[in-house]
mmCIF file of C-alpha atoms in Angstrom:
data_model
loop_
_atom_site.group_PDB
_atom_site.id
_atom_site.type_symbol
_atom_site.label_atom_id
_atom_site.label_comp_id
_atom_site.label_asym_id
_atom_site.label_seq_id
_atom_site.Cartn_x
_atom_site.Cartn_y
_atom_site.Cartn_z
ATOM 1 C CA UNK A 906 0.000 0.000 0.000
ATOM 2 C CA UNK A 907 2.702 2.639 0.813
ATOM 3 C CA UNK A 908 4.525 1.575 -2.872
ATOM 4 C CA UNK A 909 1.344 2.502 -4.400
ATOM 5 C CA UNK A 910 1.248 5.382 -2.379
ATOM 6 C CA UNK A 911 4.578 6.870 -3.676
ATOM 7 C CA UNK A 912 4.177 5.548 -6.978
ATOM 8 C CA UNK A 913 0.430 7.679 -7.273
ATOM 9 C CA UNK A 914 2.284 10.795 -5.343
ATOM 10 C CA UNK A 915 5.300 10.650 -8.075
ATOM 11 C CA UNK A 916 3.159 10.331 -10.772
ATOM 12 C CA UNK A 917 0.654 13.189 -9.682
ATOM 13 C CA UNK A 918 3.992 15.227 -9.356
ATOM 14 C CA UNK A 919 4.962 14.456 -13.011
ATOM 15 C CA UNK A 920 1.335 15.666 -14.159
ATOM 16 C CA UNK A 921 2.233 18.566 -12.019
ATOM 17 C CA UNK A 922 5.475 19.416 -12.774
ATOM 18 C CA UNK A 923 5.265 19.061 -16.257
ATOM 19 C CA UNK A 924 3.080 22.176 -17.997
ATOM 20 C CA UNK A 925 5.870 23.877 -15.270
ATOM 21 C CA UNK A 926 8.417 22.116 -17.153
ATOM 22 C CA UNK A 927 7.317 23.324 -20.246
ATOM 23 C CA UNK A 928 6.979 27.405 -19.375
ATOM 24 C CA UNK A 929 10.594 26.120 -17.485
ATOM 25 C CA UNK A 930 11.900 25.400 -21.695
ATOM 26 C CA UNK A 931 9.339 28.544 -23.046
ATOM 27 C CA UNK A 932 10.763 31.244 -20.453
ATOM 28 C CA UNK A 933 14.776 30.337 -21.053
ATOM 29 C CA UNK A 934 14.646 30.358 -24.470
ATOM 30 C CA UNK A 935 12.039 33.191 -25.194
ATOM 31 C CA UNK A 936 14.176 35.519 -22.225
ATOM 32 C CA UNK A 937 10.750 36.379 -21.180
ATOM 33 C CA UNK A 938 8.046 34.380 -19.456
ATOM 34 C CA UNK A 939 3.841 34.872 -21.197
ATOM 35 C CA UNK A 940 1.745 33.096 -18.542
ATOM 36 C CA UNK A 941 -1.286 33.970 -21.095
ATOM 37 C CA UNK A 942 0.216 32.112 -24.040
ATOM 38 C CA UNK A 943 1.182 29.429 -22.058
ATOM 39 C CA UNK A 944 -2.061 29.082 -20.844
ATOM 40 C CA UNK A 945 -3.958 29.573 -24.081
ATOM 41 C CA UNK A 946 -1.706 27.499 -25.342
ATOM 42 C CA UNK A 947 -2.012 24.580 -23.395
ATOM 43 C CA UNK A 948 -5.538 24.512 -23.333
ATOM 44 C CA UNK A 949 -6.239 25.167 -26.942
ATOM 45 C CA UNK A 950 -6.079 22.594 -29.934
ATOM 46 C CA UNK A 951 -2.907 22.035 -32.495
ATOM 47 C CA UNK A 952 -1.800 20.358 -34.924
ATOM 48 C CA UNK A 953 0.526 18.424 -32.479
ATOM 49 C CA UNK A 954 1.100 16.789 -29.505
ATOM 50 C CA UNK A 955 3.461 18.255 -26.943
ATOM 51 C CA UNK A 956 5.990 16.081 -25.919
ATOM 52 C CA UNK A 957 6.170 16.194 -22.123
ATOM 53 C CA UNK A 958 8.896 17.844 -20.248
ATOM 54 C CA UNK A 959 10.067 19.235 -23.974
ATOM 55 C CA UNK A 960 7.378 21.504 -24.906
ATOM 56 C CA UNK A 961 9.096 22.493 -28.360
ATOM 57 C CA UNK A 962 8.891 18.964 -29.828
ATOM 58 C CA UNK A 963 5.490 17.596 -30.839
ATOM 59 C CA UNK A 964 4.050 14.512 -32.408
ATOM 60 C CA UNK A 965 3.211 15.646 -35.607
ATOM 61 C CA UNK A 966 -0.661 14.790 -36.891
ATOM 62 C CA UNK A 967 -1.511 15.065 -40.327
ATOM 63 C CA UNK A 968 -2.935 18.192 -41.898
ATOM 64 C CA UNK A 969 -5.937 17.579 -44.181
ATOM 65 C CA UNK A 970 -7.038 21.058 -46.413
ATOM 66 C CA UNK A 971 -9.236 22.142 -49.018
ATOM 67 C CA UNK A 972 -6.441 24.759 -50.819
ATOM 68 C CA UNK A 973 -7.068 27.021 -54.158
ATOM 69 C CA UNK A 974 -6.041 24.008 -56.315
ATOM 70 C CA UNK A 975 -7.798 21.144 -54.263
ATOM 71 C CA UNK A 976 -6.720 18.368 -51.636
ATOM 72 C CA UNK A 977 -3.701 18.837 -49.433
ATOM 73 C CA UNK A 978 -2.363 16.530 -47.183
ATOM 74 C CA UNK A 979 1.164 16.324 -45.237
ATOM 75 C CA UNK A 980 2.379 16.309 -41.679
ATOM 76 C CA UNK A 981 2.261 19.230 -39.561
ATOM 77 C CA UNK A 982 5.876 18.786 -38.850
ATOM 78 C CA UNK A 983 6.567 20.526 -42.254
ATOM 79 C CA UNK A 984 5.010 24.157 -40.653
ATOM 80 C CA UNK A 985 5.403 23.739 -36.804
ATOM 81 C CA UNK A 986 8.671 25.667 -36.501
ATOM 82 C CA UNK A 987 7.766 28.599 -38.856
ATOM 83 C CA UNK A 988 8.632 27.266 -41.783
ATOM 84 C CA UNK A 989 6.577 27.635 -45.496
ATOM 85 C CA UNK A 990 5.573 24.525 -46.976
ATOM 86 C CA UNK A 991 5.210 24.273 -51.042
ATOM 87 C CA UNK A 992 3.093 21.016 -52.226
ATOM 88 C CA UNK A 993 2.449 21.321 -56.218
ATOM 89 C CA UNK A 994 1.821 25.007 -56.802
ATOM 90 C CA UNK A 995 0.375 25.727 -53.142
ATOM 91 C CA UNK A 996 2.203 27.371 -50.104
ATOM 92 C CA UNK A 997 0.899 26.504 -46.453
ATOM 93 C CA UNK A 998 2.053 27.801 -43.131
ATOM 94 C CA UNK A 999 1.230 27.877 -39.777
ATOM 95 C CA UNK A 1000 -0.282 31.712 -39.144
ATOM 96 C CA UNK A 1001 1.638 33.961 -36.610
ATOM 97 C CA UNK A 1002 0.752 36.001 -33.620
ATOM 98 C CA UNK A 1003 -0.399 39.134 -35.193
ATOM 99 C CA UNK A 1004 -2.564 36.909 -37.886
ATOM 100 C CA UNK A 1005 -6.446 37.129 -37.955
ATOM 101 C CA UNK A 1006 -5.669 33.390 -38.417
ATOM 102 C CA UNK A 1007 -3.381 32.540 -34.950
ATOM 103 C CA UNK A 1008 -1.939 29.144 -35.135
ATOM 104 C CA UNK A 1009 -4.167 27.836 -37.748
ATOM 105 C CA UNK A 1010 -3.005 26.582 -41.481
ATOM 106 C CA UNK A 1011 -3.026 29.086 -44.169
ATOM 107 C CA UNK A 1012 -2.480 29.427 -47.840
ATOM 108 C CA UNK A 1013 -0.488 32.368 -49.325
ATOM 109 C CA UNK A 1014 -1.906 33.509 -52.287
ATOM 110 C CA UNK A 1015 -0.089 36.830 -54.230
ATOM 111 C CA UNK A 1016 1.539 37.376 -50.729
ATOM 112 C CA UNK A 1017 -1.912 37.363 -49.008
ATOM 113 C CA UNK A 1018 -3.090 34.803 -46.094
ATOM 114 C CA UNK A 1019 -6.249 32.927 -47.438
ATOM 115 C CA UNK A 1020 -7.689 29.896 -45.190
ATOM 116 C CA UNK A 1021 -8.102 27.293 -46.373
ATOM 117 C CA UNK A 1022 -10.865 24.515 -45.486
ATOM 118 C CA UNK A 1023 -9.306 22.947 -42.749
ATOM 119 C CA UNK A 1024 -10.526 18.821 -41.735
ATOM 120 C CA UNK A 1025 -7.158 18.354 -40.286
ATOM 121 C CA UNK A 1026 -6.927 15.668 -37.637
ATOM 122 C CA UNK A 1027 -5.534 17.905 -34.465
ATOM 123 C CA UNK A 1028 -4.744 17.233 -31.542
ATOM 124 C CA UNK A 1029 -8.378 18.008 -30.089
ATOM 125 C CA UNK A 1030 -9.438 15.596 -33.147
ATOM 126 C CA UNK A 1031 -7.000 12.970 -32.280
ATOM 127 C CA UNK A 1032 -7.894 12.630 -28.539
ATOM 128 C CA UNK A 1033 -11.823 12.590 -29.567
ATOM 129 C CA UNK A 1034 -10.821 8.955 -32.231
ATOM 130 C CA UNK A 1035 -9.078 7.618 -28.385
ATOM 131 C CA UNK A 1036 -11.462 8.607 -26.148
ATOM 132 C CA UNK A 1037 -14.015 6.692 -28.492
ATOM 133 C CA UNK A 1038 -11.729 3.610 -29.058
ATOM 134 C CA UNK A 1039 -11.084 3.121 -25.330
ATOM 135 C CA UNK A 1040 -15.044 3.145 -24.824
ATOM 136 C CA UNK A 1041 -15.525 0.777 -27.269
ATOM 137 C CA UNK A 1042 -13.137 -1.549 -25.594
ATOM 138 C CA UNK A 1043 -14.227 -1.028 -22.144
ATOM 139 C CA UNK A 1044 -17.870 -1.792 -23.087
ATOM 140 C CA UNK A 1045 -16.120 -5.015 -25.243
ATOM 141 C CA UNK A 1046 -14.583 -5.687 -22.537
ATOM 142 C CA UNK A 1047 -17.835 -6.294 -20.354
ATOM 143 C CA UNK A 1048 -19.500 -7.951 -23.280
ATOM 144 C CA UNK A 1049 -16.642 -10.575 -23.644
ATOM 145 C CA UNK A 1050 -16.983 -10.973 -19.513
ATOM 146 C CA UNK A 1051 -21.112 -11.337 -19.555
ATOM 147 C CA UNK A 1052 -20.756 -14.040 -22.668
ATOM 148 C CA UNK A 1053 -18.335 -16.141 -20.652
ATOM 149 C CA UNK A 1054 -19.533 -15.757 -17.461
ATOM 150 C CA UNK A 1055 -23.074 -14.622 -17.384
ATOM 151 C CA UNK A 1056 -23.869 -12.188 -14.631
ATOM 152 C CA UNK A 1057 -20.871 -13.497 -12.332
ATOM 153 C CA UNK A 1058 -19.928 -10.540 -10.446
ATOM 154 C CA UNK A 1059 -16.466 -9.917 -12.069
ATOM 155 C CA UNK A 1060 -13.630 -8.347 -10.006
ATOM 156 C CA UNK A 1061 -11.189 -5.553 -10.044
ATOM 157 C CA UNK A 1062 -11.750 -2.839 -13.239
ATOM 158 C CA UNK A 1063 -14.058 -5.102 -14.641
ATOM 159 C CA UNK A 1064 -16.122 -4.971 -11.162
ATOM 160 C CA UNK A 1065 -15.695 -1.245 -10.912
ATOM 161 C CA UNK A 1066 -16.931 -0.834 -14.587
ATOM 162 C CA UNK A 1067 -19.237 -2.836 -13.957
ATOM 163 C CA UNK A 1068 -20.411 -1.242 -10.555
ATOM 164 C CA UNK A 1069 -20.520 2.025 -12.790
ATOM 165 C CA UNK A 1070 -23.175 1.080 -15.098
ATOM 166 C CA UNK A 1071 -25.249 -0.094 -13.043
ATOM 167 C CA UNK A 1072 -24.772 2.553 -11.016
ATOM 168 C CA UNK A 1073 -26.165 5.223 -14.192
ATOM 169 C CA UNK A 1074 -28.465 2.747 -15.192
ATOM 170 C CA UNK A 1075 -30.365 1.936 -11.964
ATOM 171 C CA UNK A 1076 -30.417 5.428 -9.915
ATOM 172 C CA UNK A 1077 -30.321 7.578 -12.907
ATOM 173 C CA UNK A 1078 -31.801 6.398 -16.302
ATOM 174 C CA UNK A 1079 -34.074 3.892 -14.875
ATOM 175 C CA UNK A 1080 -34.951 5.862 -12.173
ATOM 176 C CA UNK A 1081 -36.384 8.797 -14.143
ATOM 177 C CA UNK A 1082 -37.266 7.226 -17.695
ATOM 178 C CA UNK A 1083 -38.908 4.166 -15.812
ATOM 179 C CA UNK A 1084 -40.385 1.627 -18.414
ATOM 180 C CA UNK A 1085 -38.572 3.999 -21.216
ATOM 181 C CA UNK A 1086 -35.444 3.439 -19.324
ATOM 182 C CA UNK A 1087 -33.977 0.395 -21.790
ATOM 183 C CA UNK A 1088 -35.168 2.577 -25.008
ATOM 184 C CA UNK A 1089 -32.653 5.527 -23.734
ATOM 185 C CA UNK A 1090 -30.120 4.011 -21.793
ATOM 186 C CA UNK A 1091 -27.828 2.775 -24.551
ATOM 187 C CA UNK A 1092 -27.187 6.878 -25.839
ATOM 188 C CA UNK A 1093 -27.215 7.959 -22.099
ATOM 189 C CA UNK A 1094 -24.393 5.578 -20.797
ATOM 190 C CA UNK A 1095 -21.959 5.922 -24.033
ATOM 191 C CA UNK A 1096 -22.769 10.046 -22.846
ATOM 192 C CA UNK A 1097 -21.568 9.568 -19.179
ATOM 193 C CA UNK A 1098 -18.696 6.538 -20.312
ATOM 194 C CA UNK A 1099 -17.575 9.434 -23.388
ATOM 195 C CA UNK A 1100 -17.565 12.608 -21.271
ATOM 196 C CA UNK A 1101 -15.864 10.891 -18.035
ATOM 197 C CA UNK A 1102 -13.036 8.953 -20.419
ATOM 198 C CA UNK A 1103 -12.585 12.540 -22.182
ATOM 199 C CA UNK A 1104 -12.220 14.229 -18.526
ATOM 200 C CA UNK A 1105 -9.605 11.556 -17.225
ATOM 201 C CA UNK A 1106 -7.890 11.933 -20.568
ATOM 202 C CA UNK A 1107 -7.336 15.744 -20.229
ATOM 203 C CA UNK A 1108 -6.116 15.783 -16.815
ATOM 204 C CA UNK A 1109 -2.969 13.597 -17.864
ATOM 205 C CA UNK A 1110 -0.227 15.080 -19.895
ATOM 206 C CA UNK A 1111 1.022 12.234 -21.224
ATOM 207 C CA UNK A 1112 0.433 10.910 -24.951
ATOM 208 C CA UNK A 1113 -2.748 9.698 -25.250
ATOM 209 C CA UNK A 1114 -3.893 12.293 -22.594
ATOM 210 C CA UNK A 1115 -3.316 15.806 -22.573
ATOM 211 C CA UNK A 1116 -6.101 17.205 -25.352
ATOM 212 C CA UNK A 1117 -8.679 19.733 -23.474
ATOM 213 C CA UNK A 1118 -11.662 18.306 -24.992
ATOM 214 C CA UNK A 1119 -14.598 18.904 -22.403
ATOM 215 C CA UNK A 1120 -12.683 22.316 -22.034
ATOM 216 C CA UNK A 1121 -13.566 23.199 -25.634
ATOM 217 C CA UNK A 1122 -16.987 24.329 -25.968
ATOM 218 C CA UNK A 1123 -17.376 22.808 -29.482
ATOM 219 C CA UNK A 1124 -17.415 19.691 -28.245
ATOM 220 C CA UNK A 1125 -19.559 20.360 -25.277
ATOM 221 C CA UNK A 1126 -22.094 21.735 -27.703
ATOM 222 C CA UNK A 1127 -21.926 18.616 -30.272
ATOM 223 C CA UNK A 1128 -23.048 16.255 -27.160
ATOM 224 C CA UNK A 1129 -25.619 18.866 -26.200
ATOM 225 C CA UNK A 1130 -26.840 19.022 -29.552
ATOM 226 C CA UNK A 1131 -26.936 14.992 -29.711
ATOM 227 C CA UNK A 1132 -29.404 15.326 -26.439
ATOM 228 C CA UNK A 1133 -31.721 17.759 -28.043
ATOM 229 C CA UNK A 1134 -32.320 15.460 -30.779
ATOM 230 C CA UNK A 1135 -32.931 12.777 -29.090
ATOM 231 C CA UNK A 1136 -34.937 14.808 -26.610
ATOM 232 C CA UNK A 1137 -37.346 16.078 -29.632
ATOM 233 C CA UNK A 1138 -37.097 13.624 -32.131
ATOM 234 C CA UNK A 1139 -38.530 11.134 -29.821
ATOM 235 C CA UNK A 1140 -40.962 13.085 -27.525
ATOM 236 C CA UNK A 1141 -45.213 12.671 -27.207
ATOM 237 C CA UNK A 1142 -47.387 14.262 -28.904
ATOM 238 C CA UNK A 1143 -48.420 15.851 -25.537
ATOM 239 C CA UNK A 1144 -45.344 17.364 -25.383
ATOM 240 C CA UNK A 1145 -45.371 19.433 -28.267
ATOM 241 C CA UNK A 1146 -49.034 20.087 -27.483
ATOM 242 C CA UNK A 1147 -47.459 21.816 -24.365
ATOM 243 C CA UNK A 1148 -44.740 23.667 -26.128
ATOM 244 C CA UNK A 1149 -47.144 25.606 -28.933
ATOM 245 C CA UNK A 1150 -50.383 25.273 -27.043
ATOM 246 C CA UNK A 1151 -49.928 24.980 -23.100
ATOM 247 C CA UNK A 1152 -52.683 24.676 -20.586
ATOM 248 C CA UNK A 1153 -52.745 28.505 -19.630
ATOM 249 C CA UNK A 1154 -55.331 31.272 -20.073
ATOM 250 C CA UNK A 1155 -55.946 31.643 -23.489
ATOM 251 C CA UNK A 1156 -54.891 35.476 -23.391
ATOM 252 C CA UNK A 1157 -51.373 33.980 -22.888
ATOM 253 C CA UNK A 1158 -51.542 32.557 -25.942
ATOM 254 C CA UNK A 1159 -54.027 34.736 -28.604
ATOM 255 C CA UNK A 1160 -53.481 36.986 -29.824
ATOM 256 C CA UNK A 1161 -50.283 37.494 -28.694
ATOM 257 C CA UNK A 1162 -48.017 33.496 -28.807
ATOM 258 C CA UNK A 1163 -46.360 34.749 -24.942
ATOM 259 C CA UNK A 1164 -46.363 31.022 -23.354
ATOM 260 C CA UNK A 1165 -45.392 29.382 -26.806
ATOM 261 C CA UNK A 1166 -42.599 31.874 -27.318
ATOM 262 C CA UNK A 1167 -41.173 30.860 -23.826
ATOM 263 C CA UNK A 1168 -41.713 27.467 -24.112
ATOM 264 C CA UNK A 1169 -39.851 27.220 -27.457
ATOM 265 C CA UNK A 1170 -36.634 29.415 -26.200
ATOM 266 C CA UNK A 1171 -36.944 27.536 -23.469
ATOM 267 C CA UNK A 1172 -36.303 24.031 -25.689
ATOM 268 C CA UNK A 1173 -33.008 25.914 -26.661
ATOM 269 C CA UNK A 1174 -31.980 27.443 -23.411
ATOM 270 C CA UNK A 1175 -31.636 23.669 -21.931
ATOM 271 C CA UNK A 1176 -29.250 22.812 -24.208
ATOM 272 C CA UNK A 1177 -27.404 25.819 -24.231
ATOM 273 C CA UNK A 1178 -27.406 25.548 -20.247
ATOM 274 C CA UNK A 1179 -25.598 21.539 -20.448
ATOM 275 C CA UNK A 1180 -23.267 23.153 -23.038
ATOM 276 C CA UNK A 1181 -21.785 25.762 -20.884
ATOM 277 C CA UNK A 1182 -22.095 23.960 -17.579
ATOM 278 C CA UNK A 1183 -19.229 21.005 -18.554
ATOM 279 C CA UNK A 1184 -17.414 23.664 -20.999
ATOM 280 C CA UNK A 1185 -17.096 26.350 -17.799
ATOM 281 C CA UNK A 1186 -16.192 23.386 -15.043
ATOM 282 C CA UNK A 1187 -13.264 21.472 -16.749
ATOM 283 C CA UNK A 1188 -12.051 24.541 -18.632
ATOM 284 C CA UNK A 1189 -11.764 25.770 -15.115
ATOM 285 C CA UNK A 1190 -10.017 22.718 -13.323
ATOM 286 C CA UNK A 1191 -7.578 22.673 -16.246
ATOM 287 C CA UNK A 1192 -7.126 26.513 -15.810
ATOM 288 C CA UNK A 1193 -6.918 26.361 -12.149
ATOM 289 C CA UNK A 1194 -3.791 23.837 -12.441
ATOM 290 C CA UNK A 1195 -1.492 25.676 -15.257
ATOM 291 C CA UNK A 1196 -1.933 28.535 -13.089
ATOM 292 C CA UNK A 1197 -0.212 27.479 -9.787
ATOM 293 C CA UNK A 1198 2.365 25.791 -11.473
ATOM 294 C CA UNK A 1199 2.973 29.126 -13.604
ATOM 295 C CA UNK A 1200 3.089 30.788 -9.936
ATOM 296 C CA UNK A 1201 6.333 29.174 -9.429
ATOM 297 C CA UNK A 1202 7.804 31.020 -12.308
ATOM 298 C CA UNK A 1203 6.300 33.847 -11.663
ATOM 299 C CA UNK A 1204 7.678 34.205 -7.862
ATOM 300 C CA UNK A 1205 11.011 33.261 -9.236
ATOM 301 C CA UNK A 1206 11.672 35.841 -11.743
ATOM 302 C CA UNK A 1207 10.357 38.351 -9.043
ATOM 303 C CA UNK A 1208 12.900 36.477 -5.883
ATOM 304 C CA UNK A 1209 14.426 33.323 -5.942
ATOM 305 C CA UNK A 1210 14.019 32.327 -2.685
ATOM 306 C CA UNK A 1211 10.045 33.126 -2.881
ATOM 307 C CA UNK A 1212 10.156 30.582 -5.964
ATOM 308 C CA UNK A 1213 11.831 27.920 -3.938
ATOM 309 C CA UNK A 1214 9.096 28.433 -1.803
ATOM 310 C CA UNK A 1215 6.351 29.054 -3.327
ATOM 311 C CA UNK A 1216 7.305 25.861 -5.446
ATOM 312 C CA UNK A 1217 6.356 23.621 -2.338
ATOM 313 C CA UNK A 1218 3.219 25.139 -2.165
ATOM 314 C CA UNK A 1219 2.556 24.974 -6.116
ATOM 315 C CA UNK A 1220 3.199 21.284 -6.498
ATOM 316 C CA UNK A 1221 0.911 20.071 -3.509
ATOM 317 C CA UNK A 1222 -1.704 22.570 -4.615
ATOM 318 C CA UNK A 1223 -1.507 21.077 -8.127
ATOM 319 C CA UNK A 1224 -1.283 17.782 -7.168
ATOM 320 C CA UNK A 1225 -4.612 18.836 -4.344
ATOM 321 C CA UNK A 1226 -6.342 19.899 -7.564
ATOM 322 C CA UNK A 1227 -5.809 17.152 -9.794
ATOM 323 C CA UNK A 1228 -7.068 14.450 -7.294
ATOM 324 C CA UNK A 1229 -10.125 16.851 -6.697
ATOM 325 C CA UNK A 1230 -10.246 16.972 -10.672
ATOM 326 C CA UNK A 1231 -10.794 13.101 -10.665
ATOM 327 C CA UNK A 1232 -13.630 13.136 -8.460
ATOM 328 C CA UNK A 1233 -14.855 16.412 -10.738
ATOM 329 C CA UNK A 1234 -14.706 14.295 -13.642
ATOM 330 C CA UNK A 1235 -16.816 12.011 -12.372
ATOM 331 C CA UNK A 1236 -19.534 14.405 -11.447
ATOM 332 C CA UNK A 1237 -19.659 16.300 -14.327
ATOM 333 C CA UNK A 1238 -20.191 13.518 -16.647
ATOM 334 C CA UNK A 1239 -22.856 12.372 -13.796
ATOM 335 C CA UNK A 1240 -24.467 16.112 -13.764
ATOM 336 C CA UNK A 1241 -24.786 16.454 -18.135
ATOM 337 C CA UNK A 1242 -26.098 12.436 -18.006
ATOM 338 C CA UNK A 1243 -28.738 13.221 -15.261
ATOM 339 C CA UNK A 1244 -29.605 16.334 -16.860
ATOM 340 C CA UNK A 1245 -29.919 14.825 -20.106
ATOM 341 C CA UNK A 1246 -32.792 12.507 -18.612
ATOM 342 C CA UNK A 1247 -34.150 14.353 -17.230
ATOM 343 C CA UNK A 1248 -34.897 16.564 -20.297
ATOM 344 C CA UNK A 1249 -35.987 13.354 -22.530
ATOM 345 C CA UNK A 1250 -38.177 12.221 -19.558
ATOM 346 C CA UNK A 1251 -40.206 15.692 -19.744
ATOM 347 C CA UNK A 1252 -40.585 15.094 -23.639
ATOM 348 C CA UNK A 1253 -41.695 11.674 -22.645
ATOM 349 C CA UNK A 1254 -45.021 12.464 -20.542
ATOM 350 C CA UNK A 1255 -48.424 11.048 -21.941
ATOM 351 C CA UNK A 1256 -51.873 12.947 -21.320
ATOM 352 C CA UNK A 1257 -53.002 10.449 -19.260
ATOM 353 C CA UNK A 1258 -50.012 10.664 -16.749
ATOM 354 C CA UNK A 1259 -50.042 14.896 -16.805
ATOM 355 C CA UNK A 1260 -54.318 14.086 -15.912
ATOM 356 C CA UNK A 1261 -53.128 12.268 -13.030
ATOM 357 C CA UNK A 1262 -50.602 14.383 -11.982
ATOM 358 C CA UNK A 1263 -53.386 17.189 -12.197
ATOM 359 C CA UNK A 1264 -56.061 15.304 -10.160
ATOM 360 C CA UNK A 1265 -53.537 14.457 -7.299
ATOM 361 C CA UNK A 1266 -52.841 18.349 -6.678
ATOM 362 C CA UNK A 1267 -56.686 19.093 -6.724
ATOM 363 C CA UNK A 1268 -56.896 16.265 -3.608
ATOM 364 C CA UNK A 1269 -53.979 17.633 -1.970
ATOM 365 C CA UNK A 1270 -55.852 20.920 -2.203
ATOM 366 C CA UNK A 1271 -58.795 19.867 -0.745
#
């Protein structure tokens, strides 16, 4: 137990230490240290992978763009240092600082930047094709178990696996959806199993972790998006009946539409709400880590001897952060799965069970 103990501390330390590390490379050769950039930078997408503890070498991923003169593809090691690339009559680069374009692939065209459409597999990309293979083989995994086995409890990460889908399943999706529960559960569980994997992923810094991808609020809104189909696309009859004509006085609703027009921003303010909620609360935990490691830097360019120690107190806050990350993880992919059946369960009422629900209030009134 105390081997695993100092094995997990050293290992949190590397995660720690090593977006430190990398301003450490960043602020000796650039002579001056950008906390912003480095932050930015970190969370952000690419077209590479940073190399730990050298943050100026990346795995290179390939580029994929629509130019002028049709399909280009090479590896982004060709433009990560600055450098033009020329394939047939087309030039590509990487787009500076002072661009309208930052850090994205460009085209120069008579000496002006022109951008291209870009399907590139980046880094963001990349860690989304991972996150979805390690799902699938998790959920293979427990497949391969229940054929051999049958519903022997299995042990270890199978058990715990196992222990977490039933876990959704029976105090979340079953208990809201009911009857429904098996007709939704298969989109809501590869929701919670895709958003946690993604939020373990991005708190390690090692290759295949590392990509910010429930801190990018593209991605957030793709899975938010996926719920509000399947929220509408399989909802009652009386829900829509409720949406454009709700039980209110009928001055609410001719001549003027005032409950409809609510009720149909509100459809959109739902998703919009998931969306932002998992985009704000890992891009936060991410943020929240670069930042006291960048405080050692920071202290040390102002005093050595407040960087020595104020690097003490960076590392165990880091490392405080990271385990309270885990657990964050965890609940955040909880929160948008609850949330999201919540939502399909509203768009799943009948008439008879909204009569009911009526009739009950009257008798509790009386």
């Amino acid at each position: 137990m105390k081997k695993l103990f100092v094995i997990l501390t050293a290992f949190l330390f590397g995660l720690a230490a090593a977006p430190s590390m990398s301003a450490s490379d960043e602020s000796h050769e650039g002579g001056k240290l950008d906390p912003k950039e480095i932050i930015f930078e970190h969370l952000g997408d690419g077209y590479g992978w940073e190399v730990p503890f050298n943050h100026h070498k990346r795995i290179p991923l390939p580029v994929i763009v629509f130019g002028s003169d049709g399909l280009h593809v090479f590896s982004s090691s060709r433009i990560t240092d600055g450098q033009e690339y020329v394939d047939g009559n087309t030039t590509f680069k990487l787009a500076g600082k002072d661009s309208d374009f930052k850090g994205k692939v460009i085209e120069i065209v008579d000496g002006k930047e022109i951008r291209p459409f870009d399907i590139s597999i980046t880094k963001n990309v990349c860690g989304i094709f991972i996150t979805v293979l390690i799902v699938i083989g998790l959920m293979l995994w427990m497949r391969s178990h229940v054929s051999k086995h049958g519903f022997k409890a299995p042990r270890k990460g199978l058990g715990f696996l196992e222990l977490l889908i039933d876990f959704i399943y029976g105090s979340v999706i079953k208990a809201t959806l009911g009857a429904k529960a098996r007709k939704f559960a298969p989109y809501l569980l590869t929701v919670f199993f895709f958003i946690f994997m993604m939020n373990l992923l991005g708190l390690i810094v090692i290759f295949p972790g590392g990509a910010n991808l429930t801190g990018n609020i593209a991605v957030t809104l793709v899975l938010s998006v996926l719920t509000f189909m399947v929220t509408n696309l399989f909802a009652t009859r009386h829900y829509w009946k409720e949406i454009f004509w709700p039980e209110v006085p009928l001055w609410l609703k001719f001549p003027l539409p005032i409950m409809p027009a609510i009720e149909i921003f509100g459809m959109f303010t739902k998703p919009a709400a998931l969306t932002v909620r998992l985009f704000a609360n890992m891009m936060g935990g991410h943020m929240i880590v670069i930042v006291l490691t960048l405080l050692i830097f920071i202290f040390a360019a102002v005093n050595p001897v407040a960087g020595g120690a104020t690097t003490v107190i960076s590392v165990l806050f880091s490392i405080f952060m990271l385990l309270i990350d885990v657990l964050v993880s965890f609940i955040q992919a909880y929160v948008f799965t609850m949330l999201s059946t919540i939502f399909i369960s509203l768009a799943q009422e009948e008439e008879h069970h909204h009569e009911e629900h009526e009739a009950e209030k009257t008798l509790q009134t009386k």
